[in-house]
PDB file of C-alpha atoms in Angstrom:
ATOM      1  CA  MET A   1      91.452  86.514  -3.704  1.00  0.00           C
ATOM      2  CA  ALA A   2      92.023  89.392  -6.657  1.00  0.00           C
ATOM      3  CA  GLN A   3      93.635  87.266  -8.204  1.00  0.00           C
ATOM      4  CA  ALA A   4      91.893  83.992  -8.244  1.00  0.00           C
ATOM      5  CA  LEU A   5      89.052  86.570  -9.134  1.00  0.00           C
ATOM      6  CA  GLU A   6      90.955  86.971 -12.279  1.00  0.00           C
ATOM      7  CA  LEU A   7      91.999  83.149 -12.803  1.00  0.00           C
ATOM      8  CA  ALA A   8      87.904  82.827 -12.837  1.00  0.00           C
ATOM      9  CA  ARG A   9      87.125  85.382 -15.611  1.00  0.00           C
ATOM     10  CA  GLU A  10      89.741  83.937 -17.481  1.00  0.00           C
ATOM     11  CA  ALA A  11      87.717  80.731 -17.209  1.00  0.00           C
ATOM     12  CA  ALA A  12      84.331  81.692 -17.456  1.00  0.00           C
ATOM     13  CA  THR A  13      85.309  83.804 -20.805  1.00  0.00           C
ATOM     14  CA  ALA A  14      86.752  79.520 -21.855  1.00  0.00           C
ATOM     15  CA  GLY A  15      83.255  78.381 -21.289  1.00  0.00           C
ATOM     16  CA  GLU A  16      84.690  76.783 -18.033  1.00  0.00           C
ATOM     17  CA  VAL A  17      82.749  77.094 -14.560  1.00  0.00           C
ATOM     18  CA  PRO A  18      84.283  79.993 -13.097  1.00  0.00           C
ATOM     19  CA  VAL A  19      86.599  79.160 -10.237  1.00  0.00           C
ATOM     20  CA  GLY A  20      90.278  80.302 -10.276  1.00  0.00           C
ATOM     21  CA  ALA A  21      92.328  79.497  -7.254  1.00  0.00           C
ATOM     22  CA  ILE A  22      96.054  80.589  -6.218  1.00  0.00           C
ATOM     23  CA  LEU A  23      98.372  78.768  -3.664  1.00  0.00           C
ATOM     24  CA  VAL A  24     100.457  81.319  -1.752  1.00  0.00           C
ATOM     25  CA  VAL A  25     103.586  79.369   0.650  1.00  0.00           C
ATOM     26  CA  GLU A  26     105.424  81.393   2.735  1.00  0.00           C
ATOM     27  CA  GLY A  27     103.961  84.792   1.438  1.00  0.00           C
ATOM     28  CA  GLN A  28     105.376  83.879  -2.499  1.00  0.00           C
ATOM     29  CA  VAL A  29     101.984  83.084  -5.035  1.00  0.00           C
ATOM     30  CA  GLN A  30     103.440  79.023  -5.973  1.00  0.00           C
ATOM     31  CA  GLY A  31     100.209  77.910  -7.911  1.00  0.00           C
ATOM     32  CA  ARG A  32      97.786  79.163 -10.131  1.00  0.00           C
ATOM     33  CA  GLY A  33      94.148  77.396 -10.796  1.00  0.00           C
ATOM     34  CA  ALA A  34      91.259  78.276 -13.020  1.00  0.00           C
ATOM     35  CA  ASN A  35      88.866  75.745 -13.833  1.00  0.00           C
ATOM     36  CA  ARG A  36      90.069  73.605 -17.546  1.00  0.00           C
ATOM     37  CA  ARG A  37      87.515  70.354 -17.108  1.00  0.00           C
ATOM     38  CA  GLU A  38      85.565  71.106 -20.278  1.00  0.00           C
ATOM     39  CA  GLN A  39      88.969  72.400 -21.744  1.00  0.00           C
ATOM     40  CA  VAL A  40      91.212  68.844 -21.420  1.00  0.00           C
ATOM     41  CA  SER A  41      88.271  65.941 -20.652  1.00  0.00           C
ATOM     42  CA  ASP A  42      89.206  65.682 -17.311  1.00  0.00           C
ATOM     43  CA  PRO A  43      87.476  64.822 -14.130  1.00  0.00           C
ATOM     44  CA  LEU A  44      89.663  66.634 -12.102  1.00  0.00           C
ATOM     45  CA  GLY A  45      90.408  70.188 -13.881  1.00  0.00           C
ATOM     46  CA  HIS A  46      89.645  71.855 -10.653  1.00  0.00           C
ATOM     47  CA  ALA A  47      91.271  75.193  -9.987  1.00  0.00           C
ATOM     48  CA  GLU A  48      92.934  74.189  -6.484  1.00  0.00           C
ATOM     49  CA  LEU A  49      94.042  70.466  -7.813  1.00  0.00           C
ATOM     50  CA  ILE A  50      95.627  72.417 -10.176  1.00  0.00           C
ATOM     51  CA  ALA A  51      97.118  75.161  -8.724  1.00  0.00           C
ATOM     52  CA  ILE A  52      98.356  72.384  -5.512  1.00  0.00           C
ATOM     53  CA  ARG A  53     100.180  70.830  -8.551  1.00  0.00           C
ATOM     54  CA  GLU A  54     101.362  73.948  -9.801  1.00  0.00           C
ATOM     55  CA  ALA A  55     102.958  74.562  -6.526  1.00  0.00           C
ATOM     56  CA  ALA A  56     104.395  70.857  -5.222  1.00  0.00           C
ATOM     57  CA  SER A  57     105.594  71.143  -8.751  1.00  0.00           C
ATOM     58  CA  ARG A  58     107.875  74.483  -8.120  1.00  0.00           C
ATOM     59  CA  LEU A  59     108.105  73.479  -5.247  1.00  0.00           C
ATOM     60  CA  LYS A  60     109.864  69.844  -5.416  1.00  0.00           C
ATOM     61  CA  THR A  61     107.308  68.562  -2.850  1.00  0.00           C
ATOM     62  CA  TRP A  62     103.686  67.224  -1.638  1.00  0.00           C
ATOM     63  CA  ARG A  63     103.538  68.909   1.955  1.00  0.00           C
ATOM     64  CA  LEU A  64     102.751  72.389   1.601  1.00  0.00           C
ATOM     65  CA  PRO A  65     102.771  73.206   4.865  1.00  0.00           C
ATOM     66  CA  ARG A  66     102.343  77.385   5.854  1.00  0.00           C
ATOM     67  CA  SER A  67     100.578  77.685   2.782  1.00  0.00           C
ATOM     68  CA  THR A  68      97.252  79.600   2.019  1.00  0.00           C
ATOM     69  CA  LEU A  69      94.922  78.847  -0.687  1.00  0.00           C
ATOM     70  CA  TYR A  70      92.809  81.302  -2.258  1.00  0.00           C
ATOM     71  CA  VAL A  71      89.414  79.658  -4.111  1.00  0.00           C
ATOM     72  CA  THR A  72      86.448  81.853  -5.805  1.00  0.00           C
ATOM     73  CA  LEU A  73      84.258  78.649  -4.958  1.00  0.00           C
ATOM     74  CA  GLU A  74      83.988  76.338  -1.320  1.00  0.00           C
ATOM     75  CA  PRO A  75      86.317  73.676  -2.558  1.00  0.00           C
ATOM     76  CA  CYS A  76      83.943  69.973  -3.666  1.00  0.00           C
ATOM     77  CA  VAL A  77      85.508  66.908  -1.314  1.00  0.00           C
ATOM     78  CA  MET A  78      87.470  65.778  -4.082  1.00  0.00           C
ATOM     79  CA  CYS A  79      89.131  69.182  -3.300  1.00  0.00           C
ATOM     80  CA  ALA A  80      89.238  69.189   0.153  1.00  0.00           C
ATOM     81  CA  GLY A  81      91.043  65.737  -0.289  1.00  0.00           C
ATOM     82  CA  ALA A  82      93.868  66.958  -1.695  1.00  0.00           C
ATOM     83  CA  ILE A  83      94.219  70.167   0.373  1.00  0.00           C
ATOM     84  CA  LEU A  84      94.823  67.662   3.410  1.00  0.00           C
ATOM     85  CA  GLN A  85      96.570  65.691   1.733  1.00  0.00           C
ATOM     86  CA  ALA A  86      99.122  68.518   0.635  1.00  0.00           C
ATOM     87  CA  ARG A  87      98.966  69.755   4.449  1.00  0.00           C
ATOM     88  CA  ILE A  88      97.622  73.485   3.167  1.00  0.00           C
ATOM     89  CA  GLU A  89      97.525  75.073   6.912  1.00  0.00           C
ATOM     90  CA  ARG A  90      94.783  77.501   5.396  1.00  0.00           C
ATOM     91  CA  VAL A  91      92.064  78.091   2.733  1.00  0.00           C
ATOM     92  CA  VAL A  92      89.964  80.767   2.207  1.00  0.00           C
ATOM     93  CA  PHE A  93      87.211  80.939  -0.688  1.00  0.00           C
ATOM     94  CA  GLY A  94      84.858  83.651  -1.169  1.00  0.00           C
ATOM     95  CA  ALA A  95      81.641  81.865  -2.190  1.00  0.00           C
ATOM     96  CA  ARG A  96      79.886  78.668  -0.126  1.00  0.00           C
ATOM     97  CA  ASP A  97      78.863  76.064  -2.337  1.00  0.00           C
ATOM     98  CA  PRO A  98      75.352  74.487  -1.202  1.00  0.00           C
ATOM     99  CA  LYS A  99      75.608  71.837  -3.601  1.00  0.00           C
ATOM    100  CA  ALA A 100      79.089  70.499  -3.092  1.00  0.00           C
ATOM    101  CA  GLY A 101      80.440  72.543  -0.835  1.00  0.00           C
ATOM    102  CA  ALA A 102      83.129  70.301   1.522  1.00  0.00           C
ATOM    103  CA  ALA A 103      85.043  73.060   3.753  1.00  0.00           C
ATOM    104  CA  ARG A 104      81.236  74.133   4.746  1.00  0.00           C
ATOM    105  CA  SER A 105      77.892  74.407   2.958  1.00  0.00           C
ATOM    106  CA  LEU A 106      78.206  69.968   3.373  1.00  0.00           C
ATOM    107  CA  TYR A 107      80.673  69.009   4.831  1.00  0.00           C
ATOM    108  CA  ALA A 108      83.535  70.328   7.065  1.00  0.00           C
ATOM    109  CA  LEU A 109      85.839  68.286   5.892  1.00  0.00           C
ATOM    110  CA  LEU A 110      88.541  70.212   6.602  1.00  0.00           C
ATOM    111  CA  GLU A 111      87.857  70.710   9.848  1.00  0.00           C
ATOM    112  CA  ASP A 112      86.596  67.244  10.838  1.00  0.00           C
ATOM    113  CA  PRO A 113      88.898  66.319  14.692  1.00  0.00           C
ATOM    114  CA  ARG A 114      88.617  62.937  13.559  1.00  0.00           C
ATOM    115  CA  LEU A 115      91.438  63.184  10.610  1.00  0.00           C
ATOM    116  CA  PRO A 116      94.987  63.305  11.149  1.00  0.00           C
ATOM    117  CA  HIS A 117      95.869  67.283   9.712  1.00  0.00           C
ATOM    118  CA  ARG A 118      92.825  70.391   9.675  1.00  0.00           C
ATOM    119  CA  VAL A 119      92.967  73.462   8.692  1.00  0.00           C
ATOM    120  CA  GLN A 120      92.338  76.535   8.598  1.00  0.00           C
ATOM    121  CA  VAL A 121      89.015  77.979   6.639  1.00  0.00           C
ATOM    122  CA  ILE A 122      88.190  81.656   6.065  1.00  0.00           C
ATOM    123  CA  GLU A 123      84.889  82.005   4.054  1.00  0.00           C
ATOM    124  CA  GLY A 124      83.189  85.006   2.379  1.00  0.00           C
ATOM    125  CA  ILE A 125      86.112  87.266   1.191  1.00  0.00           C
ATOM    126  CA  MET A 126      84.847  88.909  -2.378  1.00  0.00           C
ATOM    127  CA  GLU A 127      81.901  86.929  -1.622  1.00  0.00           C
ATOM    128  CA  ALA A 128      79.891  89.420  -3.403  1.00  0.00           C
ATOM    129  CA  GLU A 129      82.015  89.189  -7.109  1.00  0.00           C
ATOM    130  CA  CYS A 130      82.375  85.385  -6.374  1.00  0.00           C
ATOM    131  CA  SER A 131      79.095  84.806  -6.339  1.00  0.00           C
ATOM    132  CA  ALA A 132      78.164  87.297  -8.932  1.00  0.00           C
ATOM    133  CA  LEU A 133      80.154  85.874 -11.154  1.00  0.00           C
ATOM    134  CA  LEU A 134      78.394  82.129 -10.594  1.00  0.00           C
ATOM    135  CA  LYS A 135      75.509  83.541 -11.063  1.00  0.00           C
ATOM    136  CA  ASP A 136      76.283  85.622 -14.178  1.00  0.00           C
ATOM    137  CA  PHE A 137      77.652  82.281 -15.635  1.00  0.00           C
ATOM    138  CA  PHE A 138      75.110  79.720 -15.306  1.00  0.00           C
ATOM    139  CA  GLN A 139      72.267  82.429 -15.842  1.00  0.00           C
ATOM    140  CA  ARG A 140      73.610  82.600 -19.083  1.00  0.00           C
ATOM    141  CA  LEU A 141      74.299  79.475 -20.030  1.00  0.00           C
ATOM    142  CA  ARG A 142      70.362  79.091 -18.810  1.00  0.00           C
ATOM    143  CA  GLU A 143      69.596  81.317 -21.485  1.00  0.00           C
ATOM    144  CA  ALA A 144      72.025  79.604 -24.111  1.00  0.00           C
ATOM    145  CA  ARG A 145      69.779  77.171 -23.648  1.00  0.00           C
ATOM    146  CA  GLN A 146      66.395  78.341 -24.600  1.00  0.00           C
ATOM    147  CA  ASP A 147      67.332  79.719 -27.075  1.00  0.00           C
ATOM    148  CA  PRO A 148      66.238  78.449 -30.204  1.00  0.00           C
TER     149      PRO A 148
END
């Protein structure tokens, strides 16, 4: 999670919402991602999707069993769908997302028994650090909008 948090800090420095993701497959980091929606004008530029794409490309397979995705913020519906499609085994996230979280907050898509694949979810890892980074980022945005 520390590596994902560092990627989130890099995203914040670039003006992106500070979310970072690391995908570990069989004990090896195979994918890294930081939010890049603003930089590349891409609504799919979420940290999780970037990490999943990198791992799939590196391993030359879309199936990523025996993998763990570490992400600083609870995945959204889009990212949860990608996680399920990639057959990721476990998701570990730092901060809950009360507005868009699809792993626990608003939805529990990753653990839904109606779906053909379920993902183990572990939450709250380095939660204070992940939450503080997000809160500081959005506070600075609000302050910048108020300055004349």
